[in-house]
PDB file of C-alpha atoms in Angstrom:
ATOM      1  CA  UNK A   1      -3.907  28.440 -36.416  1.00  0.00           C
ATOM      2  CA  UNK A   2      -0.130  28.029 -36.644  1.00  0.00           C
ATOM      3  CA  UNK A   3       1.792  29.909 -33.953  1.00  0.00           C
ATOM      4  CA  UNK A   4       3.829  32.795 -35.329  1.00  0.00           C
ATOM      5  CA  UNK A   5       7.526  32.410 -34.604  1.00  0.00           C
ATOM      6  CA  UNK A   6       8.592  36.087 -35.013  1.00  0.00           C
ATOM      7  CA  UNK A   7      11.499  37.713 -33.209  1.00  0.00           C
ATOM      8  CA  UNK A   8      11.808  38.106 -29.436  1.00  0.00           C
ATOM      9  CA  UNK A   9      11.680  41.896 -29.883  1.00  0.00           C
ATOM     10  CA  UNK A  10       8.430  41.643 -31.790  1.00  0.00           C
ATOM     11  CA  UNK A  11       6.827  39.486 -29.097  1.00  0.00           C
ATOM     12  CA  UNK A  12       8.039  41.830 -26.356  1.00  0.00           C
ATOM     13  CA  UNK A  13       6.420  44.779 -28.161  1.00  0.00           C
ATOM     14  CA  UNK A  14       3.175  42.899 -28.780  1.00  0.00           C
ATOM     15  CA  UNK A  15       2.905  41.690 -25.171  1.00  0.00           C
ATOM     16  CA  UNK A  16       3.789  45.106 -23.720  1.00  0.00           C
ATOM     17  CA  UNK A  17       1.281  46.822 -26.012  1.00  0.00           C
ATOM     18  CA  UNK A  18      -1.425  44.363 -25.019  1.00  0.00           C
ATOM     19  CA  UNK A  19      -0.808  44.778 -21.276  1.00  0.00           C
ATOM     20  CA  UNK A  20      -0.693  48.578 -21.659  1.00  0.00           C
ATOM     21  CA  UNK A  21      -3.987  48.718 -23.569  1.00  0.00           C
ATOM     22  CA  UNK A  22      -5.708  46.238 -21.269  1.00  0.00           C
ATOM     23  CA  UNK A  23      -4.304  47.943 -18.174  1.00  0.00           C
ATOM     24  CA  UNK A  24      -5.048  44.960 -15.973  1.00  0.00           C
ATOM     25  CA  UNK A  25      -3.086  41.918 -14.710  1.00  0.00           C
ATOM     26  CA  UNK A  26      -3.022  38.653 -16.621  1.00  0.00           C
ATOM     27  CA  UNK A  27      -1.397  35.243 -16.320  1.00  0.00           C
ATOM     28  CA  UNK A  28       0.680  33.742 -19.149  1.00  0.00           C
ATOM     29  CA  UNK A  29      -2.252  31.533 -20.145  1.00  0.00           C
ATOM     30  CA  UNK A  30      -4.588  34.558 -20.288  1.00  0.00           C
ATOM     31  CA  UNK A  31      -2.164  36.475 -22.522  1.00  0.00           C
ATOM     32  CA  UNK A  32      -1.652  33.415 -24.744  1.00  0.00           C
ATOM     33  CA  UNK A  33      -5.412  32.934 -25.198  1.00  0.00           C
ATOM     34  CA  UNK A  34      -6.180  36.652 -25.643  1.00  0.00           C
ATOM     35  CA  UNK A  35      -3.546  36.897 -28.375  1.00  0.00           C
ATOM     36  CA  UNK A  36      -5.397  33.979 -30.037  1.00  0.00           C
ATOM     37  CA  UNK A  37      -2.381  31.658 -29.770  1.00  0.00           C
ATOM     38  CA  UNK A  38      -0.522  33.775 -32.315  1.00  0.00           C
ATOM     39  CA  UNK A  39       2.684  33.193 -30.366  1.00  0.00           C
ATOM     40  CA  UNK A  40       3.763  30.118 -28.392  1.00  0.00           C
ATOM     41  CA  UNK A  41       3.563  30.080 -24.594  1.00  0.00           C
ATOM     42  CA  UNK A  42       7.320  29.551 -24.442  1.00  0.00           C
ATOM     43  CA  UNK A  43       8.046  32.688 -26.453  1.00  0.00           C
ATOM     44  CA  UNK A  44       5.471  34.711 -24.523  1.00  0.00           C
ATOM     45  CA  UNK A  45       7.147  33.594 -21.288  1.00  0.00           C
ATOM     46  CA  UNK A  46      10.545  34.679 -22.581  1.00  0.00           C
ATOM     47  CA  UNK A  47       9.126  38.046 -23.672  1.00  0.00           C
ATOM     48  CA  UNK A  48       7.552  38.614 -20.239  1.00  0.00           C
ATOM     49  CA  UNK A  49      10.783  37.692 -18.463  1.00  0.00           C
ATOM     50  CA  UNK A  50      12.666  40.230 -20.614  1.00  0.00           C
ATOM     51  CA  UNK A  51      10.051  42.925 -19.951  1.00  0.00           C
ATOM     52  CA  UNK A  52      10.292  42.267 -16.194  1.00  0.00           C
ATOM     53  CA  UNK A  53      14.071  42.445 -16.455  1.00  0.00           C
ATOM     54  CA  UNK A  54      13.758  45.778 -18.273  1.00  0.00           C
ATOM     55  CA  UNK A  55      11.497  47.026 -15.455  1.00  0.00           C
ATOM     56  CA  UNK A  56       8.571  47.549 -17.854  1.00  0.00           C
ATOM     57  CA  UNK A  57       6.332  44.845 -16.426  1.00  0.00           C
ATOM     58  CA  UNK A  58       5.625  43.738 -12.852  1.00  0.00           C
ATOM     59  CA  UNK A  59       5.391  40.044 -11.905  1.00  0.00           C
ATOM     60  CA  UNK A  60       3.821  38.671  -8.731  1.00  0.00           C
ATOM     61  CA  UNK A  61       3.660  34.982  -7.787  1.00  0.00           C
ATOM     62  CA  UNK A  62       0.478  33.592  -6.205  1.00  0.00           C
ATOM     63  CA  UNK A  63       0.865  29.907  -5.395  1.00  0.00           C
ATOM     64  CA  UNK A  64       1.792  28.227  -8.668  1.00  0.00           C
ATOM     65  CA  UNK A  65       0.566  31.123 -10.810  1.00  0.00           C
ATOM     66  CA  UNK A  66       2.509  34.214 -11.856  1.00  0.00           C
ATOM     67  CA  UNK A  67       0.506  37.378 -12.651  1.00  0.00           C
ATOM     68  CA  UNK A  68       1.908  40.059 -14.953  1.00  0.00           C
ATOM     69  CA  UNK A  69       0.889  43.702 -15.361  1.00  0.00           C
ATOM     70  CA  UNK A  70       2.361  46.753 -17.025  1.00  0.00           C
ATOM     71  CA  UNK A  71       4.325  48.908 -14.583  1.00  0.00           C
ATOM     72  CA  UNK A  72       2.427  52.020 -13.488  1.00  0.00           C
ATOM     73  CA  UNK A  73       3.807  55.473 -12.782  1.00  0.00           C
ATOM     74  CA  UNK A  74       5.205  55.749  -9.266  1.00  0.00           C
ATOM     75  CA  UNK A  75       3.151  58.840  -8.505  1.00  0.00           C
ATOM     76  CA  UNK A  76      -0.135  57.142  -9.316  1.00  0.00           C
ATOM     77  CA  UNK A  77      -0.850  55.856  -5.826  1.00  0.00           C
ATOM     78  CA  UNK A  78      -4.531  55.247  -6.520  1.00  0.00           C
ATOM     79  CA  UNK A  79      -3.728  53.279  -9.661  1.00  0.00           C
ATOM     80  CA  UNK A  80      -1.217  51.178  -7.723  1.00  0.00           C
ATOM     81  CA  UNK A  81      -3.814  50.318  -5.085  1.00  0.00           C
ATOM     82  CA  UNK A  82      -6.371  49.472  -7.754  1.00  0.00           C
ATOM     83  CA  UNK A  83      -3.824  47.360  -9.584  1.00  0.00           C
ATOM     84  CA  UNK A  84      -2.827  45.529  -6.427  1.00  0.00           C
ATOM     85  CA  UNK A  85      -6.492  44.824  -5.635  1.00  0.00           C
ATOM     86  CA  UNK A  86      -7.107  43.640  -9.190  1.00  0.00           C
ATOM     87  CA  UNK A  87      -4.125  41.304  -8.979  1.00  0.00           C
ATOM     88  CA  UNK A  88      -5.341  39.859  -5.674  1.00  0.00           C
ATOM     89  CA  UNK A  89      -8.851  39.357  -7.069  1.00  0.00           C
ATOM     90  CA  UNK A  90      -7.470  37.681 -10.184  1.00  0.00           C
ATOM     91  CA  UNK A  91      -5.225  35.413  -8.124  1.00  0.00           C
ATOM     92  CA  UNK A  92      -8.175  34.348  -5.954  1.00  0.00           C
ATOM     93  CA  UNK A  93     -10.255  33.600  -9.043  1.00  0.00           C
ATOM     94  CA  UNK A  94      -7.359  31.657 -10.533  1.00  0.00           C
ATOM     95  CA  UNK A  95      -7.001  29.510  -7.406  1.00  0.00           C
ATOM     96  CA  UNK A  96     -10.759  28.911  -7.347  1.00  0.00           C
ATOM     97  CA  UNK A  97     -10.695  27.823 -10.991  1.00  0.00           C
ATOM     98  CA  UNK A  98      -7.777  25.472 -10.318  1.00  0.00           C
ATOM     99  CA  UNK A  99      -9.709  23.870  -7.457  1.00  0.00           C
ATOM    100  CA  UNK A 100     -12.840  23.559  -9.590  1.00  0.00           C
ATOM    101  CA  UNK A 101     -10.785  22.037 -12.387  1.00  0.00           C
ATOM    102  CA  UNK A 102      -9.451  19.378 -10.002  1.00  0.00           C
ATOM    103  CA  UNK A 103     -13.009  18.494  -8.951  1.00  0.00           C
ATOM    104  CA  UNK A 104     -14.125  18.244 -12.582  1.00  0.00           C
ATOM    105  CA  UNK A 105     -11.136  16.022 -13.417  1.00  0.00           C
ATOM    106  CA  UNK A 106     -12.034  13.726 -10.516  1.00  0.00           C
ATOM    107  CA  UNK A 107     -15.681  13.592 -11.647  1.00  0.00           C
ATOM    108  CA  UNK A 108     -14.610  12.843 -15.223  1.00  0.00           C
ATOM    109  CA  UNK A 109     -12.371   9.960 -14.088  1.00  0.00           C
ATOM    110  CA  UNK A 110     -15.269   8.511 -12.071  1.00  0.00           C
ATOM    111  CA  UNK A 111     -17.615   8.731 -15.063  1.00  0.00           C
ATOM    112  CA  UNK A 112     -15.042   7.116 -17.369  1.00  0.00           C
ATOM    113  CA  UNK A 113     -14.578   4.208 -14.949  1.00  0.00           C
ATOM    114  CA  UNK A 114     -18.300   3.390 -14.989  1.00  0.00           C
ATOM    115  CA  UNK A 115     -19.979   1.478 -17.841  1.00  0.00           C
ATOM    116  CA  UNK A 116     -21.674   3.454 -20.580  1.00  0.00           C
ATOM    117  CA  UNK A 117     -25.450   3.346 -21.009  1.00  0.00           C
ATOM    118  CA  UNK A 118     -25.169   0.832 -23.865  1.00  0.00           C
ATOM    119  CA  UNK A 119     -22.744  -1.337 -21.884  1.00  0.00           C
ATOM    120  CA  UNK A 120     -24.989  -1.230 -18.813  1.00  0.00           C
ATOM    121  CA  UNK A 121     -28.034  -2.157 -20.931  1.00  0.00           C
ATOM    122  CA  UNK A 122     -26.165  -5.092 -22.468  1.00  0.00           C
ATOM    123  CA  UNK A 123     -25.031  -6.264 -19.022  1.00  0.00           C
ATOM    124  CA  UNK A 124     -28.576  -6.084 -17.646  1.00  0.00           C
ATOM    125  CA  UNK A 125     -29.906  -8.179 -20.559  1.00  0.00           C
ATOM    126  CA  UNK A 126     -27.167 -10.763 -20.028  1.00  0.00           C
ATOM    127  CA  UNK A 127     -27.961 -11.007 -16.307  1.00  0.00           C
ATOM    128  CA  UNK A 128     -31.673 -11.375 -17.103  1.00  0.00           C
ATOM    129  CA  UNK A 129     -30.929 -14.357 -19.378  1.00  0.00           C
ATOM    130  CA  UNK A 130     -28.702 -15.985 -16.770  1.00  0.00           C
ATOM    131  CA  UNK A 131     -31.337 -15.419 -14.091  1.00  0.00           C
ATOM    132  CA  UNK A 132     -34.015 -16.959 -16.306  1.00  0.00           C
ATOM    133  CA  UNK A 133     -31.893 -20.094 -16.853  1.00  0.00           C
ATOM    134  CA  UNK A 134     -31.208 -20.445 -13.137  1.00  0.00           C
ATOM    135  CA  UNK A 135     -34.894 -19.936 -12.344  1.00  0.00           C
ATOM    136  CA  UNK A 136     -35.811 -22.648 -14.853  1.00  0.00           C
ATOM    137  CA  UNK A 137     -33.379 -25.114 -13.256  1.00  0.00           C
ATOM    138  CA  UNK A 138     -34.687 -24.224  -9.786  1.00  0.00           C
ATOM    139  CA  UNK A 139     -38.289 -24.837 -10.866  1.00  0.00           C
ATOM    140  CA  UNK A 140     -37.335 -28.246 -12.275  1.00  0.00           C
ATOM    141  CA  UNK A 141     -35.624 -29.200  -9.023  1.00  0.00           C
ATOM    142  CA  UNK A 142     -38.669 -28.112  -7.026  1.00  0.00           C
ATOM    143  CA  UNK A 143     -40.937 -30.192  -9.287  1.00  0.00           C
ATOM    144  CA  UNK A 144     -38.668 -33.234  -8.937  1.00  0.00           C
ATOM    145  CA  UNK A 145     -37.740 -33.207 -12.629  1.00  0.00           C
ATOM    146  CA  UNK A 146     -34.665 -35.325 -13.421  1.00  0.00           C
ATOM    147  CA  UNK A 147     -32.060 -32.995 -14.884  1.00  0.00           C
ATOM    148  CA  UNK A 148     -29.854 -35.886 -16.050  1.00  0.00           C
ATOM    149  CA  UNK A 149     -31.456 -38.245 -18.595  1.00  0.00           C
ATOM    150  CA  UNK A 150     -31.705 -41.902 -17.439  1.00  0.00           C
ATOM    151  CA  UNK A 151     -29.570 -43.174 -20.336  1.00  0.00           C
ATOM    152  CA  UNK A 152     -26.796 -40.752 -19.458  1.00  0.00           C
ATOM    153  CA  UNK A 153     -26.907 -41.754 -15.787  1.00  0.00           C
ATOM    154  CA  UNK A 154     -26.750 -45.457 -16.763  1.00  0.00           C
ATOM    155  CA  UNK A 155     -23.798 -44.841 -19.072  1.00  0.00           C
ATOM    156  CA  UNK A 156     -21.982 -42.923 -16.332  1.00  0.00           C
ATOM    157  CA  UNK A 157     -22.643 -45.648 -13.760  1.00  0.00           C
ATOM    158  CA  UNK A 158     -21.452 -48.363 -16.168  1.00  0.00           C
ATOM    159  CA  UNK A 159     -18.247 -46.470 -16.860  1.00  0.00           C
ATOM    160  CA  UNK A 160     -17.678 -45.977 -13.147  1.00  0.00           C
ATOM    161  CA  UNK A 161     -18.151 -49.700 -12.445  1.00  0.00           C
ATOM    162  CA  UNK A 162     -15.720 -50.587 -15.265  1.00  0.00           C
ATOM    163  CA  UNK A 163     -12.996 -48.266 -14.030  1.00  0.00           C
ATOM    164  CA  UNK A 164     -13.521 -49.336 -10.421  1.00  0.00           C
ATOM    165  CA  UNK A 165     -13.071 -52.993 -11.363  1.00  0.00           C
ATOM    166  CA  UNK A 166      -9.859 -52.085 -13.213  1.00  0.00           C
ATOM    167  CA  UNK A 167      -8.671 -50.171 -10.159  1.00  0.00           C
ATOM    168  CA  UNK A 168      -9.388 -53.116  -7.863  1.00  0.00           C
ATOM    169  CA  UNK A 169      -7.673 -55.541 -10.232  1.00  0.00           C
ATOM    170  CA  UNK A 170      -4.512 -53.441 -10.554  1.00  0.00           C
ATOM    171  CA  UNK A 171      -4.424 -52.713  -6.845  1.00  0.00           C
ATOM    172  CA  UNK A 172      -4.678 -56.431  -6.110  1.00  0.00           C
ATOM    173  CA  UNK A 173      -1.910 -57.208  -8.624  1.00  0.00           C
ATOM    174  CA  UNK A 174       0.358 -54.621  -7.005  1.00  0.00           C
ATOM    175  CA  UNK A 175      -0.249 -55.999  -3.539  1.00  0.00           C
ATOM    176  CA  UNK A 176       0.531 -59.549  -4.651  1.00  0.00           C
ATOM    177  CA  UNK A 177       3.744 -58.502  -6.432  1.00  0.00           C
ATOM    178  CA  UNK A 178       4.894 -56.281  -3.563  1.00  0.00           C
ATOM    179  CA  UNK A 179       4.161 -59.011  -0.998  1.00  0.00           C
ATOM    180  CA  UNK A 180       6.197 -61.520  -3.023  1.00  0.00           C
ATOM    181  CA  UNK A 181       9.127 -59.126  -3.480  1.00  0.00           C
ATOM    182  CA  UNK A 182       9.328 -58.093   0.178  1.00  0.00           C
ATOM    183  CA  UNK A 183       8.574 -61.523   1.678  1.00  0.00           C
ATOM    184  CA  UNK A 184      12.240 -62.362   2.377  1.00  0.00           C
ATOM    185  CA  UNK A 185      13.613 -58.796   2.538  1.00  0.00           C
ATOM    186  CA  UNK A 186      14.753 -57.506   5.913  1.00  0.00           C
ATOM    187  CA  UNK A 187      13.049 -54.467   7.380  1.00  0.00           C
ATOM    188  CA  UNK A 188       9.539 -53.112   7.351  1.00  0.00           C
ATOM    189  CA  UNK A 189       7.798 -53.232   3.907  1.00  0.00           C
ATOM    190  CA  UNK A 190       6.021 -49.960   4.700  1.00  0.00           C
ATOM    191  CA  UNK A 191       9.389 -48.259   5.123  1.00  0.00           C
ATOM    192  CA  UNK A 192      10.389 -49.569   1.674  1.00  0.00           C
ATOM    193  CA  UNK A 193       7.188 -48.046   0.233  1.00  0.00           C
ATOM    194  CA  UNK A 194       8.054 -44.725   1.770  1.00  0.00           C
ATOM    195  CA  UNK A 195      11.622 -44.917   0.416  1.00  0.00           C
ATOM    196  CA  UNK A 196      10.365 -45.725  -3.112  1.00  0.00           C
ATOM    197  CA  UNK A 197       7.694 -43.004  -2.928  1.00  0.00           C
ATOM    198  CA  UNK A 198       4.801 -45.467  -3.262  1.00  0.00           C
ATOM    199  CA  UNK A 199       1.478 -44.111  -2.040  1.00  0.00           C
ATOM    200  CA  UNK A 200      -1.642 -46.251  -1.675  1.00  0.00           C
ATOM    201  CA  UNK A 201      -5.236 -45.064  -1.622  1.00  0.00           C
ATOM    202  CA  UNK A 202      -6.557 -44.553   1.879  1.00  0.00           C
ATOM    203  CA  UNK A 203      -9.930 -46.007   0.838  1.00  0.00           C
ATOM    204  CA  UNK A 204     -10.361 -49.597   2.032  1.00  0.00           C
ATOM    205  CA  UNK A 205     -10.024 -52.113  -0.789  1.00  0.00           C
ATOM    206  CA  UNK A 206     -13.613 -53.319  -0.683  1.00  0.00           C
ATOM    207  CA  UNK A 207     -15.250 -49.935   0.002  1.00  0.00           C
ATOM    208  CA  UNK A 208     -16.993 -48.040  -2.756  1.00  0.00           C
ATOM    209  CA  UNK A 209     -16.263 -44.316  -2.138  1.00  0.00           C
ATOM    210  CA  UNK A 210     -19.542 -43.301  -3.791  1.00  0.00           C
ATOM    211  CA  UNK A 211     -21.676 -45.531  -1.554  1.00  0.00           C
ATOM    212  CA  UNK A 212     -22.616 -44.097   1.809  1.00  0.00           C
ATOM    213  CA  UNK A 213     -21.411 -46.182   4.728  1.00  0.00           C
TER     214      UNK A 213
END
């Protein structure tokens, strides 16, 4: 329902009439809801402020909440006590509801951060498949089954031997060239390597790093 704009005077009359008929204290939110959102909260607030200024409505602040009630006759002492008690009761209920609302918000955030039932089901199925694959590999290892086919192992070993021979050949060529270049140069050849940023493999020339010593 669209909120009725109306004049400030109209809203003041409506709010005052409502508080008079209800004859009990209400917060701005209560008045807004009980008037079925016919007027905006901003305009209701302005109307209440004007009514308080005109000494037609009383306002009492409880924490972050302001409670409004129509002003009673000064000679109605009993009514004043009842009104004061009603305001205190309403303020206590309001604070309790605010605290409960905070707890519900916290619970809602926790629920939203957790996976939904469908997401959890999908995750469980995925983990079951992964577990089955790992169990299958474990069983093969226990049975001594070769996980790498012989032809693939042979191809890998052949490639390794080829690249190792190339490495040895190029390393030997470098050593011969470097020895020739530095043969008649003054100074330590190792210092020249360090100056040029040349780094050699720490593995001995004839040692195969994949063969246990």
